[in-house]
mmCIF file of C-alpha atoms and ligand atoms in Angstrom:
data_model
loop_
_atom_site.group_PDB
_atom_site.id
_atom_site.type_symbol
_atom_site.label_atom_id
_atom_site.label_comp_id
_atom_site.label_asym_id
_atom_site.label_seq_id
_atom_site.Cartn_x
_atom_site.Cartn_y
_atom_site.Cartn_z
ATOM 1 C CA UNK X 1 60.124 -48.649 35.223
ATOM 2 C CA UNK X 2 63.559 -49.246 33.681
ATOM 3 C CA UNK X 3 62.815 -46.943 30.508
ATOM 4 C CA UNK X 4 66.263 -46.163 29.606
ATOM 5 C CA UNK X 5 65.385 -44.624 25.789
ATOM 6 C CA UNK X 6 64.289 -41.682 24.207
ATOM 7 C CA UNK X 7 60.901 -40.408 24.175
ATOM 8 C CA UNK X 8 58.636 -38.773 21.743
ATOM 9 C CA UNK X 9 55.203 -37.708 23.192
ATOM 10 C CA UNK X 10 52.261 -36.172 21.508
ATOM 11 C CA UNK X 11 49.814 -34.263 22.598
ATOM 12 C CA UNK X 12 52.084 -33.424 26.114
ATOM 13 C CA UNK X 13 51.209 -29.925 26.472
ATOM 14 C CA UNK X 14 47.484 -30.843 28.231
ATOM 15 C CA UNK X 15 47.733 -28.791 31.289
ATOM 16 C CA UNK X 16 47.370 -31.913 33.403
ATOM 17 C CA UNK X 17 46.417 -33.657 30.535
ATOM 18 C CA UNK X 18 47.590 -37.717 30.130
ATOM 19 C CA UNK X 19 49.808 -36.927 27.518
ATOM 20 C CA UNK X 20 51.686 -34.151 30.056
ATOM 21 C CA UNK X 21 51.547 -37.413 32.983
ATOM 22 C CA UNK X 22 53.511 -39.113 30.491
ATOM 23 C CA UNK X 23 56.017 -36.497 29.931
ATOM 24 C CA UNK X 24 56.577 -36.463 33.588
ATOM 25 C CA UNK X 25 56.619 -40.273 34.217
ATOM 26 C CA UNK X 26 59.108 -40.486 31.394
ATOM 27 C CA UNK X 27 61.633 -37.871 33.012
ATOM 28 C CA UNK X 28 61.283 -39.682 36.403
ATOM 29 C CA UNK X 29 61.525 -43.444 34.934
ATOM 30 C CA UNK X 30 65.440 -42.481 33.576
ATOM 31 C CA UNK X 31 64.173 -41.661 29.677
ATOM 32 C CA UNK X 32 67.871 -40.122 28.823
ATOM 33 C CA UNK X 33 65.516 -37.564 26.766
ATOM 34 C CA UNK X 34 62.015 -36.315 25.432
ATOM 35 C CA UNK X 35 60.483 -34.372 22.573
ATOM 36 C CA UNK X 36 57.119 -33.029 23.396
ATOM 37 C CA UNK X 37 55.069 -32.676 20.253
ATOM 38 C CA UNK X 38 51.841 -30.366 20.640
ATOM 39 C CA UNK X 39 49.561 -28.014 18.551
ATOM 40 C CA UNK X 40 49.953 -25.651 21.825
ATOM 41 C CA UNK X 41 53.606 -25.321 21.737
ATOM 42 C CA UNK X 42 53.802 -22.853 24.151
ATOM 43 C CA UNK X 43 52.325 -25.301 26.489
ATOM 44 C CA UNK X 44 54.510 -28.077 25.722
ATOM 45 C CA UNK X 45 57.744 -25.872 26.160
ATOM 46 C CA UNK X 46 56.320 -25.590 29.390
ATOM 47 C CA UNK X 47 55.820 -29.549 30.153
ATOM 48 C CA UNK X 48 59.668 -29.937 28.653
ATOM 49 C CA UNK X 49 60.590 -27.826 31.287
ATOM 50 C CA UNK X 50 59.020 -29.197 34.435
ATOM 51 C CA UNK X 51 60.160 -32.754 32.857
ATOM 52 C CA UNK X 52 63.892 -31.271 33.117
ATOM 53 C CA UNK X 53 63.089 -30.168 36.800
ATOM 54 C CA UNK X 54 61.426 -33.601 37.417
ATOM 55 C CA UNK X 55 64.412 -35.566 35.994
ATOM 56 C CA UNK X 56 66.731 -33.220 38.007
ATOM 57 C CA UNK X 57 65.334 -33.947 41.157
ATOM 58 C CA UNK X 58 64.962 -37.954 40.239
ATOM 59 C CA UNK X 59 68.736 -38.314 39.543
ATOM 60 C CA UNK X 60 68.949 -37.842 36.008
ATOM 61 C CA UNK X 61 71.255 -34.626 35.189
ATOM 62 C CA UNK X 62 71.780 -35.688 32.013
ATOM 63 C CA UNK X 63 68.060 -35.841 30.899
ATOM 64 C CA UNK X 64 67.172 -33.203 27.743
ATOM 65 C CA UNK X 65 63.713 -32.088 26.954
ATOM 66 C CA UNK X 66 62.727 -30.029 23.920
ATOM 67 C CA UNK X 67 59.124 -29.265 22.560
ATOM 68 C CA UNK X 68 58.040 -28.893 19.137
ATOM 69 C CA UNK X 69 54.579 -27.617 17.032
ATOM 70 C CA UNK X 70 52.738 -30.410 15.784
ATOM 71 C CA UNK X 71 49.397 -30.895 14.345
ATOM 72 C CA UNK X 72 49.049 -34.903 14.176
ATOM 73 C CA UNK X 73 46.683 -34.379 11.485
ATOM 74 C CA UNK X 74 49.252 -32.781 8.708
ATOM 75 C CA UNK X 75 51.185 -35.111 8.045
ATOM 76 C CA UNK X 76 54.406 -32.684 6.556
ATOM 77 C CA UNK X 77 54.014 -31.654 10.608
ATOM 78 C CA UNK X 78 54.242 -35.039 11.889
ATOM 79 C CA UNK X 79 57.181 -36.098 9.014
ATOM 80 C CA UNK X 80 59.144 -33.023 10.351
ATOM 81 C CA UNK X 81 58.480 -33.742 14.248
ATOM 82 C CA UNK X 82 60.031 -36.637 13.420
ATOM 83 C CA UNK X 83 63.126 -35.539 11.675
ATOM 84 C CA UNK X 84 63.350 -33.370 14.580
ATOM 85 C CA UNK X 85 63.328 -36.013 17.038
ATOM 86 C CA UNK X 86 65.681 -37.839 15.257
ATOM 87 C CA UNK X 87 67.780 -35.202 14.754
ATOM 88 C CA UNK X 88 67.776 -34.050 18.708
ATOM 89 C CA UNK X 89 68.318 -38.146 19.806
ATOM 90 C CA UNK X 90 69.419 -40.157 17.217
ATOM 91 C CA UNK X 91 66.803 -42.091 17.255
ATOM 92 C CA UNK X 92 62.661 -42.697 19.070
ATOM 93 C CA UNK X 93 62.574 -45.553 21.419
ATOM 94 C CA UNK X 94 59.045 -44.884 22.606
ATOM 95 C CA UNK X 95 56.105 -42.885 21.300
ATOM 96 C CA UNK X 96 53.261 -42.004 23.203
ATOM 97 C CA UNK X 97 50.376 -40.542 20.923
ATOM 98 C CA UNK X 98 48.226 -38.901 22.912
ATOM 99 C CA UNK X 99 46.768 -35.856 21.217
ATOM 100 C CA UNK X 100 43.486 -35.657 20.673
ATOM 101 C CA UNK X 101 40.297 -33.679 20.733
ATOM 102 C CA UNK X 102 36.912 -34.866 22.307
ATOM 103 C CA UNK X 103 35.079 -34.038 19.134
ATOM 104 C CA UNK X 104 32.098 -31.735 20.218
ATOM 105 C CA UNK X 105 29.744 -30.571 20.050
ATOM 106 C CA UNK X 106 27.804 -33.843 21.257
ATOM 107 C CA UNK X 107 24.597 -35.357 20.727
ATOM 108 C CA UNK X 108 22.355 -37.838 19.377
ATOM 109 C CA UNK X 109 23.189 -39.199 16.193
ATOM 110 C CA UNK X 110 19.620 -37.089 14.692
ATOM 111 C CA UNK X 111 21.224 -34.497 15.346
ATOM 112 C CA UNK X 112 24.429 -34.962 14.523
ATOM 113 C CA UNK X 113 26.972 -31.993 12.644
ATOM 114 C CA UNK X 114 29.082 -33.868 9.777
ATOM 115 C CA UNK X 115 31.697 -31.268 9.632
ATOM 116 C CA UNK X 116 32.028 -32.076 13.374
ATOM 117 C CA UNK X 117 32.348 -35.480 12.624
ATOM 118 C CA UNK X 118 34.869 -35.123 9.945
ATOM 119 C CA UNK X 119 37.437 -32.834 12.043
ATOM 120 C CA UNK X 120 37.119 -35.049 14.810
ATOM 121 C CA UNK X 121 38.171 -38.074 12.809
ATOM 122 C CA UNK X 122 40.661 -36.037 11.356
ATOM 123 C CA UNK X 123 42.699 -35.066 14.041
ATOM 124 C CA UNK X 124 42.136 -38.363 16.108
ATOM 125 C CA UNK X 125 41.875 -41.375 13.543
ATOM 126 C CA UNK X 126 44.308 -39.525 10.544
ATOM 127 C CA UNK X 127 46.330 -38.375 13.189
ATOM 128 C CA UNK X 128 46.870 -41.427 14.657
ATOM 129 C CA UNK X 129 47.389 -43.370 11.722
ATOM 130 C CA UNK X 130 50.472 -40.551 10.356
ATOM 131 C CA UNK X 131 51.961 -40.898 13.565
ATOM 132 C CA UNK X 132 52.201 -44.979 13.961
ATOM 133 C CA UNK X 133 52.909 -44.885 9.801
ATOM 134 C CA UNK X 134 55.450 -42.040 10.405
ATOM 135 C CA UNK X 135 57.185 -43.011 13.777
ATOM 136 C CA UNK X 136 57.337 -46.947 12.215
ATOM 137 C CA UNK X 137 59.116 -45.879 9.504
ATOM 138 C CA UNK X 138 61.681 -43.880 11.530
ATOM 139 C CA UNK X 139 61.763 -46.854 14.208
ATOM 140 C CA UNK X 140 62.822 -49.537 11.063
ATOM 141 C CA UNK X 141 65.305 -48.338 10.307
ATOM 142 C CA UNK X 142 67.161 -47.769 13.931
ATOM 143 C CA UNK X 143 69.251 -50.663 15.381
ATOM 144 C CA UNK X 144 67.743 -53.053 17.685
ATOM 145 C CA UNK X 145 68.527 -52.349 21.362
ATOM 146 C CA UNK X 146 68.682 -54.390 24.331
ATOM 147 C CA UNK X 147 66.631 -53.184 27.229
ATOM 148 C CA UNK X 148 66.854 -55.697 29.794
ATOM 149 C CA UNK X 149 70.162 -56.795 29.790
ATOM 150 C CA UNK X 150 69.407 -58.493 33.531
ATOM 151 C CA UNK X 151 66.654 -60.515 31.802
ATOM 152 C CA UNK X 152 66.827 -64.084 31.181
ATOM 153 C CA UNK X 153 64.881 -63.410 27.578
ATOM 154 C CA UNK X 154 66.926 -61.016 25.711
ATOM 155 C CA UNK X 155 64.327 -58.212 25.379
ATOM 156 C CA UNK X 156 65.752 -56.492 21.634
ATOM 157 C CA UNK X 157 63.618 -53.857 20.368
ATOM 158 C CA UNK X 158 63.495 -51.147 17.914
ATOM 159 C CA UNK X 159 61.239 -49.024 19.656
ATOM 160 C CA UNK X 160 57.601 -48.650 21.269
ATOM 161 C CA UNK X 161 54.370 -47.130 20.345
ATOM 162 C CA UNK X 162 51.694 -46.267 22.874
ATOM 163 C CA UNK X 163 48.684 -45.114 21.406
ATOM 164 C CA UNK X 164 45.339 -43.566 23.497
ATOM 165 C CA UNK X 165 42.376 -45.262 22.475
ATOM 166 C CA UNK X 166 39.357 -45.528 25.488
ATOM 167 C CA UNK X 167 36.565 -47.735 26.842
ATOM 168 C CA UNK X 168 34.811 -46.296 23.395
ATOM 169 C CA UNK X 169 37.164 -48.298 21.637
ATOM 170 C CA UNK X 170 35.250 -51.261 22.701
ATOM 171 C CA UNK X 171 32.050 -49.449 23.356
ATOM 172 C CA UNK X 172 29.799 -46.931 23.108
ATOM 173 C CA UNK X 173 29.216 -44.141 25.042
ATOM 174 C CA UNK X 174 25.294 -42.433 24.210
ATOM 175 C CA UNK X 175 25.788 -39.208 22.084
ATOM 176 C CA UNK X 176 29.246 -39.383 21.012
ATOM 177 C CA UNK X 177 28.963 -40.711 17.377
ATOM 178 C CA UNK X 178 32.501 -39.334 16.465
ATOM 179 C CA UNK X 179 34.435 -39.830 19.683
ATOM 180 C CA UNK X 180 32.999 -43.754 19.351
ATOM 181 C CA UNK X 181 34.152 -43.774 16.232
ATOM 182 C CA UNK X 182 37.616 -42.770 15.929
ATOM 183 C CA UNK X 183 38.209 -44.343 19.166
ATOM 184 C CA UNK X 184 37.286 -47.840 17.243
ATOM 185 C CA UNK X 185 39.162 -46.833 14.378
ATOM 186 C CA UNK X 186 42.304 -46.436 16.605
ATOM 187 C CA UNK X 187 42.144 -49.945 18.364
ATOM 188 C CA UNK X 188 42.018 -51.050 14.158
ATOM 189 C CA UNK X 189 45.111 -48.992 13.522
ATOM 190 C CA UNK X 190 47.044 -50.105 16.838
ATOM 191 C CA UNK X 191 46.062 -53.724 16.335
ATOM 192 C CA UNK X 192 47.182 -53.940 12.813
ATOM 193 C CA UNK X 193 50.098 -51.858 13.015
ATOM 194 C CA UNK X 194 51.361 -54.530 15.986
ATOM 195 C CA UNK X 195 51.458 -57.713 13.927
ATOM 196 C CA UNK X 196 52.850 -55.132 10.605
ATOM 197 C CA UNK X 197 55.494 -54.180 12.955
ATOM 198 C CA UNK X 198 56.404 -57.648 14.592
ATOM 199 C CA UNK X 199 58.765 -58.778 12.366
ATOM 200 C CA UNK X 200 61.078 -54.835 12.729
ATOM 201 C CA UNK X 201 61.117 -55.290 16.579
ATOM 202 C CA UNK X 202 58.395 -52.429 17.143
ATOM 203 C CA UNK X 203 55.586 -53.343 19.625
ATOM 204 C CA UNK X 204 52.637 -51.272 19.648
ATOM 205 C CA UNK X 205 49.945 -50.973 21.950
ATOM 206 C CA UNK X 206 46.490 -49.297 22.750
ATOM 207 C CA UNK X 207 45.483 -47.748 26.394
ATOM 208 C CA UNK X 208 41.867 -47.470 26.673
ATOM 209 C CA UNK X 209 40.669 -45.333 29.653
ATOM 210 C CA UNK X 210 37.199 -44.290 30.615
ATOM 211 C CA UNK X 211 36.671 -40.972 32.228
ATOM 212 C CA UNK X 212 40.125 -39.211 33.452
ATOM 213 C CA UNK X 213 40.422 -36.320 35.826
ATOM 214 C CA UNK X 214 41.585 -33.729 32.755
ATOM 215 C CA UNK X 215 40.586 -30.769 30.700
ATOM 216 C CA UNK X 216 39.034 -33.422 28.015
ATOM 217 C CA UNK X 217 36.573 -34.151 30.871
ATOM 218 C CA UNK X 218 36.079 -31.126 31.740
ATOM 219 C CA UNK X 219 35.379 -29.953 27.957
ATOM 220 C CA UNK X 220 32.876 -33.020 27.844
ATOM 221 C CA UNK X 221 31.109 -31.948 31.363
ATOM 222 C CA UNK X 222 30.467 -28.225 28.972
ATOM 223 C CA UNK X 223 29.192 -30.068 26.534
ATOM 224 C CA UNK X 224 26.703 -32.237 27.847
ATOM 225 C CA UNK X 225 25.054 -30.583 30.541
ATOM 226 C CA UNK X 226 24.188 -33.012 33.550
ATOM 227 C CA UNK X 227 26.562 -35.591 32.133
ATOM 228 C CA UNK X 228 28.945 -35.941 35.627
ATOM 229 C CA UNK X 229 26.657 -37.222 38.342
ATOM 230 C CA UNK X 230 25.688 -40.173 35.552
ATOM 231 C CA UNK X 231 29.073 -40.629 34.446
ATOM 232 C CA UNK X 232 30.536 -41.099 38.328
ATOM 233 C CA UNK X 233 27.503 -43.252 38.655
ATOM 234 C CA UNK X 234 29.114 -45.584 35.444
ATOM 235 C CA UNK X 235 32.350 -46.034 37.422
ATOM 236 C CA UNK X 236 32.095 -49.524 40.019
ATOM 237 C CA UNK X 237 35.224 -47.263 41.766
ATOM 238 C CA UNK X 238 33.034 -44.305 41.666
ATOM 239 C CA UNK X 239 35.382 -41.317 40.788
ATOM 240 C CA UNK X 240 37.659 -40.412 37.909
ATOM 241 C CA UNK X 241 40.933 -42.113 36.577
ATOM 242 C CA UNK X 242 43.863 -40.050 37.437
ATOM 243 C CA UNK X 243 46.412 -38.874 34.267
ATOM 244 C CA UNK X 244 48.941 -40.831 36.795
ATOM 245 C CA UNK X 245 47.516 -43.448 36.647
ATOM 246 C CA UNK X 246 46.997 -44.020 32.847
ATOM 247 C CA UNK X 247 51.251 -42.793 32.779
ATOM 248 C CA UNK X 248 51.754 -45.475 34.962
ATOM 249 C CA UNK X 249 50.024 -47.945 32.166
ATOM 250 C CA UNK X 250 51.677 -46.261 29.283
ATOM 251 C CA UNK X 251 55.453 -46.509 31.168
ATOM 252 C CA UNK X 252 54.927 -50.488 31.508
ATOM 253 C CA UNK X 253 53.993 -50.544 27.555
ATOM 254 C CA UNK X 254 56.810 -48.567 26.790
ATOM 255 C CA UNK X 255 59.147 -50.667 29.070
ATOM 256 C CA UNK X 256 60.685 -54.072 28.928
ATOM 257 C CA UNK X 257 58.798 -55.904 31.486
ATOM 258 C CA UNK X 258 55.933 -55.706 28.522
ATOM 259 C CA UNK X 259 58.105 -57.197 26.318
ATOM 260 C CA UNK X 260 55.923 -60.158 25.480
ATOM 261 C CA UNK X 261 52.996 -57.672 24.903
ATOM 262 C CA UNK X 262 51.832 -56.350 21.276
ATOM 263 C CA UNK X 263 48.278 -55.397 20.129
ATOM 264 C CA UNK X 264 46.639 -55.153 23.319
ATOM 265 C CA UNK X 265 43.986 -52.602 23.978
ATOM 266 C CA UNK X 266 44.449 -52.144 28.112
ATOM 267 C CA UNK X 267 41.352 -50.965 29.682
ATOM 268 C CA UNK X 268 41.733 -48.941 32.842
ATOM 269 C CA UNK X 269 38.494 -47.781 33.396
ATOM 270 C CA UNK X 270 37.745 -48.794 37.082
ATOM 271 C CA UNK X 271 35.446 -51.439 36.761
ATOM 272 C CA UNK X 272 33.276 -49.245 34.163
ATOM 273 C CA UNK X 273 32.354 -51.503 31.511
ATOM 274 C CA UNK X 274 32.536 -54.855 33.777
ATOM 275 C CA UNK X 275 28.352 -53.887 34.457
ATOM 276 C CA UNK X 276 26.107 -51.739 36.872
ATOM 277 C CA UNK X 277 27.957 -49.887 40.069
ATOM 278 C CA UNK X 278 27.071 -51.875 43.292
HETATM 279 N N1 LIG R 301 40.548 -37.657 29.712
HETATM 280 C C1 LIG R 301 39.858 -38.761 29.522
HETATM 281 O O1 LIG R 301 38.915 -39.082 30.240
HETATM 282 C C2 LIG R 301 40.245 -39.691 28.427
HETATM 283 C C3 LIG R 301 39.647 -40.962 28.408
HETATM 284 C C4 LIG R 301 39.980 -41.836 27.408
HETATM 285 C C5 LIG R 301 40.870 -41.473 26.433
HETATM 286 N N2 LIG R 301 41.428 -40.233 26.458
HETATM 287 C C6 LIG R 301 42.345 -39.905 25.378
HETATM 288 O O2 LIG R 301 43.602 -39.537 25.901
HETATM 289 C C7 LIG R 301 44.216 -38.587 25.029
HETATM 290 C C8 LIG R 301 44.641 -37.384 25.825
HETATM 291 O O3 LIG R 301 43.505 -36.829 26.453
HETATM 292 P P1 LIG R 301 43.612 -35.757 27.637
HETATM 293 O O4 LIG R 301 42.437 -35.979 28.486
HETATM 294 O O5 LIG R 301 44.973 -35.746 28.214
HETATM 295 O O6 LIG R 301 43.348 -34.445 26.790
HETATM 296 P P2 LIG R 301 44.007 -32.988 26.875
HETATM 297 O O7 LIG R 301 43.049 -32.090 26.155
HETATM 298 O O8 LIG R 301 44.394 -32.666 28.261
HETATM 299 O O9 LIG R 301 45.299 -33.173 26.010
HETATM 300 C C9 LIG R 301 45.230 -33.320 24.613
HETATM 301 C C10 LIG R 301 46.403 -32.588 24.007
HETATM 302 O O10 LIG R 301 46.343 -32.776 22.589
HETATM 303 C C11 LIG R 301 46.683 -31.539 21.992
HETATM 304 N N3 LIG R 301 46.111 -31.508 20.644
HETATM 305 C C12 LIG R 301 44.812 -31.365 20.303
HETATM 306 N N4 LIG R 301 44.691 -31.391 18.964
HETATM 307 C C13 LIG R 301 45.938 -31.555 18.454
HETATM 308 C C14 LIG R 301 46.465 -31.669 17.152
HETATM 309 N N5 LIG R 301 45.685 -31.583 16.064
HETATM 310 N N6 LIG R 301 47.793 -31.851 17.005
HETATM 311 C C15 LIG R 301 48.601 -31.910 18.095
HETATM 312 N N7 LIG R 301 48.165 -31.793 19.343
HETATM 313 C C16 LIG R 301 46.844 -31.631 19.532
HETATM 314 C C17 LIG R 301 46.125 -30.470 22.906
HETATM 315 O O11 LIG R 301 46.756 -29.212 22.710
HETATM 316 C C18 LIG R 301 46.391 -31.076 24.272
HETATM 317 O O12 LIG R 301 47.651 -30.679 24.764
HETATM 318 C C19 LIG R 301 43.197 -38.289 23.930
HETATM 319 O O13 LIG R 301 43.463 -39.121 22.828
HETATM 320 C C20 LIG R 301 41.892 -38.700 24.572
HETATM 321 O O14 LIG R 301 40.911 -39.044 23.622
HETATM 322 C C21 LIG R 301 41.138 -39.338 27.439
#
């Protein structure tokens, strides 16, 4: 995948979580290091430490991992995850921001909690938002790079950001008022932080997944009761997205052969919002 940087990844201590795939693709795609930012720091210490392995066993001795405690949505947290980063590196050449909470309890907008809805926008709308703001500022002011040297474009940047949005960035999933939500607010803050950020030599992008084999899924399958059999039934591949699979998608963002790429919202949702399973 030719990633060749430093990495700063939030939300990496899921316990097979997408954020954790990341970590992992990172280590194996040559990252020279990575900074795993989670509430659950425990957890992330954890995720630095099978990246290490993971690196180790892909060739890349020199690889360093570290976690650190982060809650995206305080943003003196975020500002020092940061300094930390930059402290441990020098400098971030991608971000993946992939904390986040699913935001239940769910249910029909009648019946819908405010408090939930304001801690779930909190953490994944405000959170996002301090992390682009926060990480773009850090990324500015960083010399330029050249990725690709074997290019025929010269492929400069000063860093990536990889946000996770979903399919209920674009649409809307019944019963999930505050997932929706935030998840439309994030395309908003991805898109408009791209063309903000064009002119420093930062490209940012949005992944947008439907339903993926983690613990978020899981938590959602608690929460609404009968919700897997009609959720499968959504999916024209008919099973879950693997956190692989969206690591694979977030490596190519990161990476220079998406170097023309800024602003996008990638779907990988297997055919899920193209119509009706055959
Ligand atoms: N799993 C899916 O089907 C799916 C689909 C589309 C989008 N997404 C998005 O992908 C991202 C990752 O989801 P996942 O399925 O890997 O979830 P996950 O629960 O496995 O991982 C989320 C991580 O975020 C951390 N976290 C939660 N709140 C935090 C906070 N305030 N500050 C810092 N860290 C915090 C958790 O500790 C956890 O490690 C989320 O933004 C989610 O909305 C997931």
């Amino acid at each position: 995948m030719d990633i060749t940087g430093y990495a700063f990844v939030t939300g990496g201590g899921g316990k097979n979580g997408i954020g954790k795939a990341c970590c992992l693709a990172f280590a194996k795609a040559g990252a020279r290091g990575l900074l795993v930012a989670d509430i659950n720091v425990e957890a992330a210490k954890q995720t630095a430490d099978e990246a290490k392995s993971a690196a180790a066993a892909s060739a890349s001795p020199k690889f360093r991992a570290e976690a650190v405690y982060i809650d995206v949505a305080d943003g003196n947290l975020v500002q020092s995850a940061v300094a930390e980063m930059v402290e441990l590196f020098g400098r971030i050449d991608c971000c993946v921001h992939s904390a986040g909470v699913s935001g239940g309890p769910h249910g029909p907008i009648v019946g819908n909690n405010f408090s939930d809805f304001k801690r779930t926008l909190d953490i994944n709308v405000n959170g996002t938002y301090l992390i682009t703001n926060i990480v773009s500022v850090a990324m500015k002011t960083q010399e330029p790079e050249e990725n690709d040297a074997t290019s025929v474009q010269p492929r400069f940047t000063r860093g990536t950001i990889v946000i996770l949005g979903s399919v209920t960035s674009t649409i809307a999933v019944p019963g999930m008022v505050q997932y929706n939500t935030a998840k439309h607010a994030i395309i908003g803050i991805s898109k408009t932080s791209a063309i903000d950020n064009v002119t420093h030599g930062i490209r940012v992008n949005c992944i947008c997944p439907s339903w993926i084999d983690t613990p978020l899924v899981q938590q959602s399958y608690d929460l609404v009761p009968g919700l897997e059999q009609p959720l499968l039934d959504g999916i024209p591949m008919g099973r879950l997205g693997t956190p692989e699979e969206v690591a694979d998608a977030a490596l190519f963002l990161s990476g220079p052969k998406s170097s023309f790429i800024t602003g996008c919202g990638l779907i990988i949702d297997g055919g899920m919002i193209l119509g009706a399973k055959t």
